[in-house]
Amino acid sequence: MTIGTETMSSSTITGFDLAQINARWGQLLITSLARLGVRQAVIAPGLRSVPLALGLANEKRIETISVLDERSAGFFALGAAKRSHLPTLLVCTSGTATAHFLPAIIEAHETRIPLIVLTADRPPELREIGGYQTTDQVKLYGHFPNWQIELGMASSDPSRMAYLRQTASSLWERALAPSPGPVHANVPFREPLVPNDPQDAPRFVAQLESEGFFDHLRVNVATSIRGRDDESLAAWTRCERGLVLVGPTSPPNPSAFARAVGAFAERLGWPVLADAGSPLRAHASSVPGLVAGYKGILSRRDLAEFAPEMVVCIGKFPVSKELRTWLSPLQPRTWVVDPIVRNVDPLHLRTTFVRAEVEELLEWTSDQPARNSSFLEAWLTAERHAWHMIDDTLNAETKLVEPHVAWSLARELPPQTRVFFSNSMPVRDAESFWAPGDRGIRTFSTRGVDGIDGIVSTALGIASDGVPTVALVGDLAFLHDLGGTIAARRSDVPLTLIVVDNDGGGIFNHLPIAAIDPPFERLIATPQGVDLVRLCRALDIDVRTPQTPDDLREELRNPSRSGIRVILVHTDRRTDAAWRRSLWKNLADSSSRVEERAPQLQGKTIR
């Protein structure tokens, strides 16, 4: 029998019942995705997805992990894809199980993380008739997927099997291009779902492989049309008062990315303000103009000498609210360097989008010699002063305060450790207190839309290849994702959770609403009153409770290399908020003495 130029014998499509058709259909879909490059799958168990589960069980090229909670499964897959930069497969049964994937899918959409989502479903004749565990799953995730489709019913027709193979190819391609993101296929199955011969499907697909059915499947991702932008380049090279900004990003090769950014900025003679979620702070020697203490610098009363005429932002803007608030009224001429056709200028600046990678900028400036400027020197002098003040203040503080955690992580973690910053206060403390160094620590964050949702599960996915990973989270984020903690408890994934327990949403104590109580404590800060030590012990999780800054540093030097560990840091969010305000005020008060102290402030980065 012939499909186009492909030949299959009639024996491959006869002599089996509907359950076998379902099993072959599921196996064919999974095998096609494996041929295209899928290497990791996360499945939340359920009956309707049995044909897909059997396909995964038989596909040795794909590592499959089962997670009970669908929301946790979604964020686990998100973390795995964030780490690998390849589409992770995410599978569940029908009904409300599908809805629990939505938060992770939204986050994947906003942060350009490739996911292939397969939701099993009832057949059309069982919908809209009041059937149980049945809802409208077609285009369930709105506009967030790059692409979404409902697959046809399982069939033994050779042309339908070719359709399924090609649809798998489209799922793979559209998860990666033109911008990485989630794709969704709704996969209906009629009962029966369990085949009499579980090995029939892998035998059938193996026969298709021997007949060359999959041979043409290749990763074929179109690239954008790009070109040298001479007009922009000329403007940059004429300007001395420029800034390079780098927001949160996790490139496949962090050290190469840091070198490219550093060399580009050095040729222009501009400072580089780098988010803690970028690789630059972990490869500081590659970026001579690196500025990480910009929150402290921006606490000054007079910022005229630091105001830029131009800004080149690599990807998204840094997280810092202080930086955005300062830049917005200045309205500098701005370029956003981003290969993807999208708008990532939340400040509505005078922005031109350059559709290129930073390595291309380096090629454009290859004939430009490195230069220095008084503007660059002003920023670097202020940078040294800021870290001098921060280091002295935290070294002198004998009581354990929240900023000690991010500050100590940058100094004490072993080289090459992975670090995941939760949203809310953890990512902001990293922005403020994570000093530059050369430990090669790889940082991750989810600065899309997910708030504190799925934090532990995402960290678990990042660590799922066995590399020790540390996650900095708050108590509310920890409690919000207990499903992820339970999943971590069942695995040997090397994950250390540093939980800052201030009994509530510490970030809200930095906002004006904190002064209005009631209702602040009950409705905004939302303290949970949970004894997290007892909770961890009930789950049989190794929990440590450092009492001093020295205790904390000792714990951080040896993150878990197998299984989950919790380091619980008890703090008071009210006093810590006051402590931060005092630090920034003291730094602002001391800024007038920067010039006279500059000679003694050299070399304040951590190596």
XYZ file of C-alpha atoms in Angstrom, residues 513 515-523:
10
model
C -0.906 49.804 51.826
C 0.295 51.568 56.723
C -3.437 50.776 56.519
C -4.168 48.039 59.046
C -6.802 46.776 59.100
C -7.119 45.376 56.486
C -3.397 44.993 55.619
C -2.487 41.945 57.720
C -5.634 39.934 57.062
C -6.309 40.721 53.393
